[in-house]
CSV table of C-alpha atoms in Angstrom, one decimal:
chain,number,residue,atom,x,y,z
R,258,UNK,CA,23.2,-13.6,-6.9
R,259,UNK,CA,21.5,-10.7,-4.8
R,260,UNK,CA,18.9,-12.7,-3.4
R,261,UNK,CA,18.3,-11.2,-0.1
R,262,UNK,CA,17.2,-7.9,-2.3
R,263,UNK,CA,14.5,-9.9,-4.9
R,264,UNK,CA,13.6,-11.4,-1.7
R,265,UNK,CA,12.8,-8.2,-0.4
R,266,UNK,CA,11.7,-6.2,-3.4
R,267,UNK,CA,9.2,-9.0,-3.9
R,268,UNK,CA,8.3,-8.8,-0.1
R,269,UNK,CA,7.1,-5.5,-0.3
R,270,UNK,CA,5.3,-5.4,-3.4
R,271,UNK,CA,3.3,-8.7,-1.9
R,272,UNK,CA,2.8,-6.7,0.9
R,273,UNK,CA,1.2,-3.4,-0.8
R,274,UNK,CA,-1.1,-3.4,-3.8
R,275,UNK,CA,-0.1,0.1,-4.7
R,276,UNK,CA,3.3,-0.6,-4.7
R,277,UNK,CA,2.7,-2.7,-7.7
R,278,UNK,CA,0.9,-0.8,-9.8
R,279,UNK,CA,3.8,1.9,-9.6
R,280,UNK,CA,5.7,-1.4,-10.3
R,281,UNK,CA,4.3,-1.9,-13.4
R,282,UNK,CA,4.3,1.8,-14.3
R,283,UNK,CA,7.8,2.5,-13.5
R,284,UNK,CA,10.2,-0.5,-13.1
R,285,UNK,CA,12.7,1.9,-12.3
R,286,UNK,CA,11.7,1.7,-8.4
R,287,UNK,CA,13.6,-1.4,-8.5
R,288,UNK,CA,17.0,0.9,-8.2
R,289,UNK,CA,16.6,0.8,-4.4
R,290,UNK,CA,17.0,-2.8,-4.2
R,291,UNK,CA,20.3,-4.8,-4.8
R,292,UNK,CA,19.8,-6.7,-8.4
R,293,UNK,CA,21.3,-8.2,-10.7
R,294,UNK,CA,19.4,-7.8,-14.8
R,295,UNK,CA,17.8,-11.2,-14.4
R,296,UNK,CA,16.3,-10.5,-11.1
R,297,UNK,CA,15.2,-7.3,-12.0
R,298,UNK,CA,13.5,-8.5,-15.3
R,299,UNK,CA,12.1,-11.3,-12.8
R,300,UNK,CA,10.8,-9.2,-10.1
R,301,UNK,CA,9.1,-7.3,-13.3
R,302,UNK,CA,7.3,-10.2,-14.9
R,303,UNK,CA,6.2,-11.6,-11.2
R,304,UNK,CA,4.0,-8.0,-10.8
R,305,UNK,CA,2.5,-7.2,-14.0
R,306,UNK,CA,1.5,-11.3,-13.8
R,307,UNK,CA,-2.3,-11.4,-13.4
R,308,UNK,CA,-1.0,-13.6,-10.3
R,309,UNK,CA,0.0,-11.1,-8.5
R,310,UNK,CA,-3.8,-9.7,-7.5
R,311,UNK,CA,-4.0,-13.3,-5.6
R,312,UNK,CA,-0.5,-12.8,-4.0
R,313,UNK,CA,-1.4,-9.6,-2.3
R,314,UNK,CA,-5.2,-11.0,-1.8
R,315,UNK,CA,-3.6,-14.0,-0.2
R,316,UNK,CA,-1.2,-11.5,2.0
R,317,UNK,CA,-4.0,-9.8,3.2
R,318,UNK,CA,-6.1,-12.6,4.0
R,319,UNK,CA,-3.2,-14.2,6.0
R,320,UNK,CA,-2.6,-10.9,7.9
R,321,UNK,CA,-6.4,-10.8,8.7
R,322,UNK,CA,-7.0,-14.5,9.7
R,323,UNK,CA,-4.8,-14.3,13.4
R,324,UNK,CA,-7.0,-11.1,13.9
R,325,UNK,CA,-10.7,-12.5,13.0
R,326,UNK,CA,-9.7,-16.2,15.4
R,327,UNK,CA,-8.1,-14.4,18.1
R,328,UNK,CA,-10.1,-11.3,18.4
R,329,UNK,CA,-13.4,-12.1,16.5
R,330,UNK,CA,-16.0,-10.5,18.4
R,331,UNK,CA,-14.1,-7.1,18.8
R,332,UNK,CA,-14.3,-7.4,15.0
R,333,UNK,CA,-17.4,-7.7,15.1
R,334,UNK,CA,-17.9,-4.9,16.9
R,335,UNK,CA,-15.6,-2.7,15.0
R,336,UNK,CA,-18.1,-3.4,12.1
R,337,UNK,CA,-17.9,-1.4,8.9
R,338,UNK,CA,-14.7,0.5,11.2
R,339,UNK,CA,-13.0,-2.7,10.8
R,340,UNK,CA,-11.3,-2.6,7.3
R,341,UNK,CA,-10.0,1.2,7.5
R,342,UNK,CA,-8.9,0.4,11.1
R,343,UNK,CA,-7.0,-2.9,9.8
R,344,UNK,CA,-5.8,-0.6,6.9
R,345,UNK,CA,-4.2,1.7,9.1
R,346,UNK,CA,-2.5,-0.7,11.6
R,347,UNK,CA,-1.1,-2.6,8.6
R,348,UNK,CA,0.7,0.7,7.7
R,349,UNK,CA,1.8,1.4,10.9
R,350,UNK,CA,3.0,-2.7,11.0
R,351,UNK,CA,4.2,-3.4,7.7
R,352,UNK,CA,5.7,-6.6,9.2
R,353,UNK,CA,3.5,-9.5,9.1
R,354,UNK,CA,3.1,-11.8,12.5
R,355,UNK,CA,1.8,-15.0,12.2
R,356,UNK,CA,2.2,-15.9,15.8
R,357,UNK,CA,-1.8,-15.3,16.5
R,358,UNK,CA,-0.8,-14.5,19.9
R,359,UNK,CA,1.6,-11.7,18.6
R,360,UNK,CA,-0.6,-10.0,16.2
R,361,UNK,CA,-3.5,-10.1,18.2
R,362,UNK,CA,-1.9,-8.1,20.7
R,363,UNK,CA,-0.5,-5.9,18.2
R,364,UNK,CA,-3.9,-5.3,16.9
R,365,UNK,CA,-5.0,-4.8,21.0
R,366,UNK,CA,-2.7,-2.2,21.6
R,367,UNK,CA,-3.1,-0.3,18.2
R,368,UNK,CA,-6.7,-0.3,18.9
R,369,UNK,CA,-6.2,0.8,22.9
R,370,UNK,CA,-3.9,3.6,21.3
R,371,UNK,CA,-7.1,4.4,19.0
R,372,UNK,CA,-9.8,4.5,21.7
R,373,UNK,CA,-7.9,7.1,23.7
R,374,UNK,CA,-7.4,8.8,20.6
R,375,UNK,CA,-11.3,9.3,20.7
R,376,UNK,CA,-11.4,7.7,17.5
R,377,UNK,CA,-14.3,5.2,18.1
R,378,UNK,CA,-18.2,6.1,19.5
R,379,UNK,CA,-18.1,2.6,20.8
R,380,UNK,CA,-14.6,3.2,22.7
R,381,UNK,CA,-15.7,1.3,26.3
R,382,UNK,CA,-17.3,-1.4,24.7
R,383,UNK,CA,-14.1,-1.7,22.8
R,384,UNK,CA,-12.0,-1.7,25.5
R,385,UNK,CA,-14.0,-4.5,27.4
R,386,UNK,CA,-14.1,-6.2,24.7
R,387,UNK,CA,-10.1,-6.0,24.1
R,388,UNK,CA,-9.9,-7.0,27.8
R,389,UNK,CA,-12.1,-10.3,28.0
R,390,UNK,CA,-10.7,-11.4,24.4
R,391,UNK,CA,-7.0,-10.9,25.0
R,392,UNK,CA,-7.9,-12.8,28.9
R,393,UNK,CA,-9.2,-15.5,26.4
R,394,UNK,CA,-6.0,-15.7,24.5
R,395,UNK,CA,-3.9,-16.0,27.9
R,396,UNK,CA,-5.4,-18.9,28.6
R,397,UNK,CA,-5.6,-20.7,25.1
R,398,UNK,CA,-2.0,-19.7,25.0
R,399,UNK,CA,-1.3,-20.8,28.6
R,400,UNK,CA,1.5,-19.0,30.5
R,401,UNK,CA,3.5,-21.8,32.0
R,402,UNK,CA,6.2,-24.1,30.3
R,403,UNK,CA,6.6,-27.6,30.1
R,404,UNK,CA,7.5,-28.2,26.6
F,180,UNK,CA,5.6,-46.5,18.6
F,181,UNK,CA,6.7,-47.1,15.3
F,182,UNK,CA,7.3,-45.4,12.0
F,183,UNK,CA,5.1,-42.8,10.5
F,184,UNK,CA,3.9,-45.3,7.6
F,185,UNK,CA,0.7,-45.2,5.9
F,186,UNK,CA,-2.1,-42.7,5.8
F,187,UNK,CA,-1.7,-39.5,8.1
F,188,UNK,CA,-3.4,-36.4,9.1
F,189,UNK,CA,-2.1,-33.1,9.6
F,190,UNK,CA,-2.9,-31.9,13.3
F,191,UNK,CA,-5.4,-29.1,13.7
F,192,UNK,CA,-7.7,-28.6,16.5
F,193,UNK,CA,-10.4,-31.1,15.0
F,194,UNK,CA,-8.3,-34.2,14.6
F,195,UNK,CA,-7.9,-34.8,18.6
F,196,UNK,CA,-11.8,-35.0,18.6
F,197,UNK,CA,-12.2,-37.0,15.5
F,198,UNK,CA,-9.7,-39.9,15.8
F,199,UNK,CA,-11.5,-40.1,19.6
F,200,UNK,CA,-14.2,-41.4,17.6
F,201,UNK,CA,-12.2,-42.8,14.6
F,202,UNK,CA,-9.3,-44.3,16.2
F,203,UNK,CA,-7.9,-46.6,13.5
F,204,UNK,CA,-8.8,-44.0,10.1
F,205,UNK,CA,-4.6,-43.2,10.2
F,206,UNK,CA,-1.9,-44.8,11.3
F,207,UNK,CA,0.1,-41.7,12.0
F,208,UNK,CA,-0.5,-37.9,12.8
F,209,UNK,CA,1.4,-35.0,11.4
F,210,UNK,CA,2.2,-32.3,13.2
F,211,UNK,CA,3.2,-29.1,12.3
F,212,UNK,CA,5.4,-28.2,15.1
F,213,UNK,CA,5.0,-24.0,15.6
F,214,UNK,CA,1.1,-24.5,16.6
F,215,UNK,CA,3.1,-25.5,20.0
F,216,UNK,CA,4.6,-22.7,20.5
F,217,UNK,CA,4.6,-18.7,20.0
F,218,UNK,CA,7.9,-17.7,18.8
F,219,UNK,CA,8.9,-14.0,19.3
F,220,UNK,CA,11.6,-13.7,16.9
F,221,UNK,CA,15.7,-14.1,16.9
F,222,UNK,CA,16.2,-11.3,18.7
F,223,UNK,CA,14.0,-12.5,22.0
F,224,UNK,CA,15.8,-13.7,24.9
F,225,UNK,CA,13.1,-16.0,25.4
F,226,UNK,CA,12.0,-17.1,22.2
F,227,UNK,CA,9.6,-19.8,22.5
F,228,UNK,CA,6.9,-19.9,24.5
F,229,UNK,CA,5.3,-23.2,25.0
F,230,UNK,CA,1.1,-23.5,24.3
F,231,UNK,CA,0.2,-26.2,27.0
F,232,UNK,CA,-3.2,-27.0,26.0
F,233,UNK,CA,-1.9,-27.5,22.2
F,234,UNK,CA,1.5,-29.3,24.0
F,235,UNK,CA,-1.3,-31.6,25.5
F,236,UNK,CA,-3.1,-32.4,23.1
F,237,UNK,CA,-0.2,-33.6,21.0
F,238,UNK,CA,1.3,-35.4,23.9
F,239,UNK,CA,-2.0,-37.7,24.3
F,240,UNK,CA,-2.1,-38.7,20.1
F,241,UNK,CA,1.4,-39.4,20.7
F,242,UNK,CA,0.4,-42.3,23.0
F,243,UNK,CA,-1.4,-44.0,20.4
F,244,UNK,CA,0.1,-43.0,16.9
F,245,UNK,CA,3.7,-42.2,15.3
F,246,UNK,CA,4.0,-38.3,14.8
F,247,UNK,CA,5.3,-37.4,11.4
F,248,UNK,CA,6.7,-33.7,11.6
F,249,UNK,CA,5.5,-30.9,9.1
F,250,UNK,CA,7.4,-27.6,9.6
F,251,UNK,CA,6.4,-24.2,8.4
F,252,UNK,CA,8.7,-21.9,10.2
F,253,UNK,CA,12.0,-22.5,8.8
F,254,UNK,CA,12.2,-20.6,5.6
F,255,UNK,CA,14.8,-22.7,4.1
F,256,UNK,CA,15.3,-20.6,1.0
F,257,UNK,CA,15.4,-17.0,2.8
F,258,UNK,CA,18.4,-15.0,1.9
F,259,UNK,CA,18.9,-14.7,5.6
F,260,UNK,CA,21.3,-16.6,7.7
F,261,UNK,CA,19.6,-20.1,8.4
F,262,UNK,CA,17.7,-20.7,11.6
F,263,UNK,CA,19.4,-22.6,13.6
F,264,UNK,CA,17.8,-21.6,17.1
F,265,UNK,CA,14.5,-22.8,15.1
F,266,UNK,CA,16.2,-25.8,13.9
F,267,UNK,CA,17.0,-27.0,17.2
F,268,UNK,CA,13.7,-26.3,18.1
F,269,UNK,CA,12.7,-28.5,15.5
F,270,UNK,CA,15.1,-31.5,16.8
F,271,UNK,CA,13.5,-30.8,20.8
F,272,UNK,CA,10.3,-31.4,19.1
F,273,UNK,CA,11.4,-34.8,17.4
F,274,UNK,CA,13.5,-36.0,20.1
F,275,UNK,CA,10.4,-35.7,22.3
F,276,UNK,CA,8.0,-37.4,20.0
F,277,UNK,CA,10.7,-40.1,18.8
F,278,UNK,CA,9.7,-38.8,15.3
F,279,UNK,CA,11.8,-39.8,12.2
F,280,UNK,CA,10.5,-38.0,9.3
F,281,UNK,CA,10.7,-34.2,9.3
F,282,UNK,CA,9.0,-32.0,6.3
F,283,UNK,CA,9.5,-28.3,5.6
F,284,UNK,CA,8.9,-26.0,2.5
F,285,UNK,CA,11.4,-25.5,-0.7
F,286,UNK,CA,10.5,-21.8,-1.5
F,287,UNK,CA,11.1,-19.0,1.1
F,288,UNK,CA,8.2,-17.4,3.8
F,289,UNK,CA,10.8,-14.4,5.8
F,290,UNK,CA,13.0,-11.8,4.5
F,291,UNK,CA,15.7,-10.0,6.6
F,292,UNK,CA,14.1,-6.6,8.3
F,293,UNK,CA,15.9,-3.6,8.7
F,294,UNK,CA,16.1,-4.5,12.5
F,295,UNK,CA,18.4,-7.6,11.7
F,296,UNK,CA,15.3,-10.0,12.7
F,297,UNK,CA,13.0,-11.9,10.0
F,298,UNK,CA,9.7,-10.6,8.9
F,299,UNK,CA,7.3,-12.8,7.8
F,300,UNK,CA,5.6,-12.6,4.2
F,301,UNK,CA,2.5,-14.6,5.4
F,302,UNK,CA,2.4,-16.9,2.6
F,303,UNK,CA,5.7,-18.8,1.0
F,304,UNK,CA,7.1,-18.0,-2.5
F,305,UNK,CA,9.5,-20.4,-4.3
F,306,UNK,CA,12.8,-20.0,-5.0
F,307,UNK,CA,15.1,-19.4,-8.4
F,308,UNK,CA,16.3,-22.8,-9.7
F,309,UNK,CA,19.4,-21.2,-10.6
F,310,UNK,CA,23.4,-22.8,-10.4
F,311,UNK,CA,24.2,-20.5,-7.8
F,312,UNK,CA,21.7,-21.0,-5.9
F,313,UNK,CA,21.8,-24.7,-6.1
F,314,UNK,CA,25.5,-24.4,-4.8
F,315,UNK,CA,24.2,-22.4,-1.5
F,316,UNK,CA,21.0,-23.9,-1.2
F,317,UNK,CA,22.8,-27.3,-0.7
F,318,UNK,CA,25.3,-25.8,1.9
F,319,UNK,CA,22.0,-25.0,3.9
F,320,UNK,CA,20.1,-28.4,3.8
F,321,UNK,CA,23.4,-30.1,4.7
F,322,UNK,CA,23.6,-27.6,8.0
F,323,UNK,CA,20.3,-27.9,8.8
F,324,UNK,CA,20.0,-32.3,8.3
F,325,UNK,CA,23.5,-32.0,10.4
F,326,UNK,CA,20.7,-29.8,13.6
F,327,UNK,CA,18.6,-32.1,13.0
F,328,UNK,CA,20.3,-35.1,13.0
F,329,UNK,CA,18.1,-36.8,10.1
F,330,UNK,CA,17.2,-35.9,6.4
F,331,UNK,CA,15.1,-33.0,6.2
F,332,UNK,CA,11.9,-33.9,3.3
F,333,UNK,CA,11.1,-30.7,0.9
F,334,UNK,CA,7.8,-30.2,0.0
F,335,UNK,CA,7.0,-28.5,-3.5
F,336,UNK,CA,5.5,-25.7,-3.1
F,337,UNK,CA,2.5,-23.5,-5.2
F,338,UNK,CA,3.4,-20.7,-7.9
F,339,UNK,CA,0.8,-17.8,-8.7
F,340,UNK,CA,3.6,-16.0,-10.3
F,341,UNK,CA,6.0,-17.0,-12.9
F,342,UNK,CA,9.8,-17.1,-12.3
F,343,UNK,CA,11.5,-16.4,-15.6
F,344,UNK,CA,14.8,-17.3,-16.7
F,345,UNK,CA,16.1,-20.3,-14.7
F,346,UNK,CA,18.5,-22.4,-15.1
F,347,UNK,CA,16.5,-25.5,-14.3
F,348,UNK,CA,13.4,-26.3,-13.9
F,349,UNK,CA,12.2,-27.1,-9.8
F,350,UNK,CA,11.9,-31.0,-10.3
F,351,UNK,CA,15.3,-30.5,-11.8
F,352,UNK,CA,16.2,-28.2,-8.6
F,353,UNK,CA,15.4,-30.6,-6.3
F,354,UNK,CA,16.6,-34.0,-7.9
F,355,UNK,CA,20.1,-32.5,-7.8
F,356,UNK,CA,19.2,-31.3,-4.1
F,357,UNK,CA,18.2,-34.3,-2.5
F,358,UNK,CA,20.8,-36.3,-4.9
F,359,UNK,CA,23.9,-34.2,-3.4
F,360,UNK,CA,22.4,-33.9,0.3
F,361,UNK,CA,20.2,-37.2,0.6
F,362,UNK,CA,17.3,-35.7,1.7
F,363,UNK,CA,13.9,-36.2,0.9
F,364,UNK,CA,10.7,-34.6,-1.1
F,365,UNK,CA,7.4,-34.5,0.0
F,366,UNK,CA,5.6,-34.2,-3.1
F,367,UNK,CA,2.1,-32.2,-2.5
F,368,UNK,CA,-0.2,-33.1,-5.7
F,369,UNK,CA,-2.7,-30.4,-4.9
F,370,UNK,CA,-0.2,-28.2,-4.8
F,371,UNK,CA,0.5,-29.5,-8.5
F,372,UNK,CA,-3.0,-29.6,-9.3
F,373,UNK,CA,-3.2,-25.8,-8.3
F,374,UNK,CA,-1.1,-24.7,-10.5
F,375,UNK,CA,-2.2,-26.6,-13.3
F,376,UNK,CA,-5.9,-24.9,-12.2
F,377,UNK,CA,-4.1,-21.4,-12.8
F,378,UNK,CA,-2.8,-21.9,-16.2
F,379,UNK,CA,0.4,-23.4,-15.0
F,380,UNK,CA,1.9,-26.8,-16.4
F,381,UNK,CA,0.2,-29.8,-16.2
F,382,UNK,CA,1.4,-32.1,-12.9
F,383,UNK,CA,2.4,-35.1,-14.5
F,384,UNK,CA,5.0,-32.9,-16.9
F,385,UNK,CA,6.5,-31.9,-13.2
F,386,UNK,CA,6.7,-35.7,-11.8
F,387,UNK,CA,8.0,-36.9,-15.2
F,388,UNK,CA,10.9,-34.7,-13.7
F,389,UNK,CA,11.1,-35.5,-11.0
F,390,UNK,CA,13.1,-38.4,-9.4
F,391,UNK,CA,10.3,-40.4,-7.6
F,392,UNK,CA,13.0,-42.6,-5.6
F,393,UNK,CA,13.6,-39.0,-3.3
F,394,UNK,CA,9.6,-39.0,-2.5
F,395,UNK,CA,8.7,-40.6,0.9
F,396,UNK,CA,5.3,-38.7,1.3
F,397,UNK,CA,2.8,-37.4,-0.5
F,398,UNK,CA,0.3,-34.7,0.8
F,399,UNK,CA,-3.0,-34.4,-0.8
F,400,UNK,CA,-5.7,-31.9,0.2
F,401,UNK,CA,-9.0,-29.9,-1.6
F,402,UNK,CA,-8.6,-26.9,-2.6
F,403,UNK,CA,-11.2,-23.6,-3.2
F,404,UNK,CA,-12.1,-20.5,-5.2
F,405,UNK,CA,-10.9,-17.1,-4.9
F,406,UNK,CA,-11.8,-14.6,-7.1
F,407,UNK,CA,-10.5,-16.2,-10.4
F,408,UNK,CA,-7.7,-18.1,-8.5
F,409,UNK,CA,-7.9,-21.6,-7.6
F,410,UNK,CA,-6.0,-21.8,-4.0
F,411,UNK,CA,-4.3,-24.6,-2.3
F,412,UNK,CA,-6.9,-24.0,0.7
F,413,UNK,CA,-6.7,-27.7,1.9
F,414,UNK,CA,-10.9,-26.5,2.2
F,415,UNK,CA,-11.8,-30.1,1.8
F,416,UNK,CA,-12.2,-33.1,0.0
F,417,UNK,CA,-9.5,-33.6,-2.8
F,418,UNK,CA,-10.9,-33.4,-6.6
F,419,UNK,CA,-11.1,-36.0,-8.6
F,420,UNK,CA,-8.1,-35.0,-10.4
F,421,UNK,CA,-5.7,-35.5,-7.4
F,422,UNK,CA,-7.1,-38.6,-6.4
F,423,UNK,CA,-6.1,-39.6,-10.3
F,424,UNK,CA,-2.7,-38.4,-9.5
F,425,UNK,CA,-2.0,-40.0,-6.5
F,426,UNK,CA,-3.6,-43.8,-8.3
F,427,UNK,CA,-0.5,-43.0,-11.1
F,428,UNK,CA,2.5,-41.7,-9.1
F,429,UNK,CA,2.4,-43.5,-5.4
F,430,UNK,CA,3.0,-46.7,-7.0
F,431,UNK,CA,6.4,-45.3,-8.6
F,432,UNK,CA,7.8,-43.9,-5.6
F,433,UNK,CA,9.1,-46.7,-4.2
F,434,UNK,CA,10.5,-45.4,-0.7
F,435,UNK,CA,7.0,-43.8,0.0
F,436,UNK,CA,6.5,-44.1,3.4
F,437,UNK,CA,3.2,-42.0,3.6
F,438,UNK,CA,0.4,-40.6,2.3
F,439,UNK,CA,-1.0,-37.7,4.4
F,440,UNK,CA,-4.7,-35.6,3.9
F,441,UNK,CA,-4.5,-32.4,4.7
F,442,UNK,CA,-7.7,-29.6,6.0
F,443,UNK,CA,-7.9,-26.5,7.4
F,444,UNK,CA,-10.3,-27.1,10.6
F,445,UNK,CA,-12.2,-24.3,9.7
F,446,UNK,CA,-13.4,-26.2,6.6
F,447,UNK,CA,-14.5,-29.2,8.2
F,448,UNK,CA,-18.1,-28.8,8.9
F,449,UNK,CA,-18.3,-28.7,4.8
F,450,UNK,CA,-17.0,-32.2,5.2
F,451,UNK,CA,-17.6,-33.6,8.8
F,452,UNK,CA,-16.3,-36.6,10.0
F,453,UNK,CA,-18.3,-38.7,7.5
F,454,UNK,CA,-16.4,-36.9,4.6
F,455,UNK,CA,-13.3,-37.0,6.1
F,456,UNK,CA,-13.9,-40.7,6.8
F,457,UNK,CA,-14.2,-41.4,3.2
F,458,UNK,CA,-10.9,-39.2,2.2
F,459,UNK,CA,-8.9,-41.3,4.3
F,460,UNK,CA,-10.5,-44.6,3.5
F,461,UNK,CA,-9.8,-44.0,-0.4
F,462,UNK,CA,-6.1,-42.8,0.4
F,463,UNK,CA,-6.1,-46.1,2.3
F,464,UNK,CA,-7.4,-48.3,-0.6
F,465,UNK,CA,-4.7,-46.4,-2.7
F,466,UNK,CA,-2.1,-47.3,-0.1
F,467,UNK,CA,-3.4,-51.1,0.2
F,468,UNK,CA,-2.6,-51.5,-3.4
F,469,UNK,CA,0.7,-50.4,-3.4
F,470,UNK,CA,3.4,-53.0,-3.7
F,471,UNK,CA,4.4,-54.5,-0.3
F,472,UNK,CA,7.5,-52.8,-0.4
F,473,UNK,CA,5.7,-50.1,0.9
F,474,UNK,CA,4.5,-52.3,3.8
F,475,UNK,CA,7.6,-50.7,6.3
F,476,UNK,CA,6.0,-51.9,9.4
């Protein structure tokens, strides 16, 4: 068995949409992964499955959820900024975190990267926003140890 | 305390406030153990960070009820090496709540990154029933029951894609699983009923299959729409078709020791404690008509 490369093959193509459509336009893509026939003709029939649209819905959702808990009213106030900016953090983190902690301060520091980019007209709203939010976290999270 | 026996509830940041004002609607709590803590990874020198207030909470249900333990972090069928810094996380978190019935999920949730460490798919994906992978897969449930120092219980998981070509079907998978390693499944009928929603196989074809002496719990849990997919959101109350399920199979699992509701929090003002009142009393009249074997305690 190869399974470590269907694990990953399927792991990206979960992770990306795009990726499978090419998929299912050119199965040849697979070559970069370690398979055996079987796995390959898997890893085929898992993408062009009409399944596969709820997959890739489901990783998205899951990736967004930490995000919209931990760091709701900056999303808020990102408003119709929110999906393209969550677009291009995803691409720039193609790993997902489900620590809510973790990604939110992923997110924090993407977004702090953005504002002194000059990316946003809102940018010190933003930034106060990022500040009291992430404070919020700290202490939902606490900071000391007794488990 | 005693056993985790009866009907249960999977922790979430409702159920503290709930069973404050319905104490006896479960006789144990299930908790899924990484909403203690925020893990950085295998590669962090400190890996676990402890959440106090979540640490607290738990701390103050275990007073009054048996904790059942449900992982979701272990990734038992990732092509990685197993976790066994998580694992003995795992056992920390029993030892402390004297709990004797630990849970995870037969299917895979990490890959192995370019960095060495585990990335996270977000969502778990099952794993090919095949020989070889039986052979391995066993090697790994033995190591892990050995960390944890007591069976581990596999829970079935959901399929929105087809895995073609196996050499056995999952029920088949896991019989020969728990039969070789003596551990456990948790059999989750919406997770059945899901399936069964998406064009898969119907659910009693899959516990036909199955051996029903390996079950000792069964979750059960509403589900919700979206798009054209029927998901295992736990949004809810269960539908009518699992509560059908659970009246044929519980009675033919004869080392059931649990039947546990499961809801996202964020779905419970659809329900409210009324709702979720009524969920447990019917799993309750379900349980109270099993035979007394069941009756542990």
């Amino acid at each position: 068995m190869s399974l470590d490369g269907f694990q990953r093959a399927l792991a990206d193509a979960v992770a990306s949409p795009s990726r499978c459509l090419e998929l299912r336009r050119d199965g040849s893509l697979l070559e970069n992964y370690e398979l055996d026939d079987r796995e390959r003709r898997r890893l085929l029939a898992i993408v062009g499955h009409e399944g596969m649209s709820h997959n890739c819905t489901l990783y998205r959702a899951n990736r967004l959820t930490p995000l919209a808990r931990s760091l709701p009213r900056t999303c808020a106030l990102l408003g119709d900024r929110l999906l393209p900016e969550l677009e291009a953090f995803w691409a720039r983190e193609p790993n997902t975190e489900i620590q809510f902690k973790l990604e939110a301060e992923r997110f924090a520091h993407f977004l702090s990267e953005r504002c002194n980019e000059g990316a946003f007209g809102v940018a010190d709203e933003l930034a106060t926003m990022l500040c009291v939010e992430l404070s919020d976290l700290d202490r939902q999270f606490g900071l000391d140890s007794h488990f | 305390m005693g056993a985790a026996t009866g009907i249960g509830l999977v922790f979430n940041s409702i159920v503290p406030h709930f069973l404050a004002a319905y104490v006896d609607t479960v006789d144990y709590v299930e908790v899924i153990p990484e909403t203690l803590w925020t893990d950085r990874g295998r590669l962090a020198t400190r890996r676990y960070e402890p959440i106090p207030a979540a640490i607290d909470e738990v701390d103050a249900l275990a007073e009054r009820y048996p904790i059942a333990c449900h992982g979701i972090g272990l990734s038992i069928g990732s092509a990685s090496a197993l976790d066994e810094q998580h694992l003995a996380e795992i056992r920390r978190f029993a030892d402390r709540y004297g709990v004797d019935r630990i849970s995870e999920h037969f299917g895979f949730s990490r890959v192995r990154g370019p960095d060495g460490d585990d990335h996270h798919l977000g969502l778990a994906f099952p794993i090919p029933c095949d020989n070889d992978i039986l052979s391995w897969m066993i090697g790994r449930i033995e190591r892990a029951m050995g960390i944890l120092g007591q069976p581990i219980i596999l829970e079935n998981g959901v399929h929105h894609t087809p895995l073609i070509e196996q050499d056995m079907t999952e029920p088949e998978f896991l019989n020969r699983v728990a039969e070789v390693t003596g551990c456990g499944v948790l059999l989750d009928l919406h997770n059945l009923h899901a399936d069964h929603r998406n064009g898969g196989p119907a659910p009693l074809a899959y516990i036909e299959a199955l051996d029903l002496e390996h079950v000792r719990e069964i979750h059960i849990a509403g589900g919700s729409m979206i798009g054209r997919t029927y998901t295992d959101s736990h949004a809810g109350p269960c539908p009518p078709e699992v509560w059908d399920l659970l009246v044929d199979v519980a009675p033919r699992c004869p080392l059931l020791e649990g039947i546990t509701f499961e809801f996202h929090d964020s779905y419970f003002p659809r329900m409210g404690s009324e709702g979720l009142c009524q969920q447990l009393q019917s799993a309750r009249e379900i349980w109270a008509g099993l035979p007394r074997r069941h009756d542990v305690t």
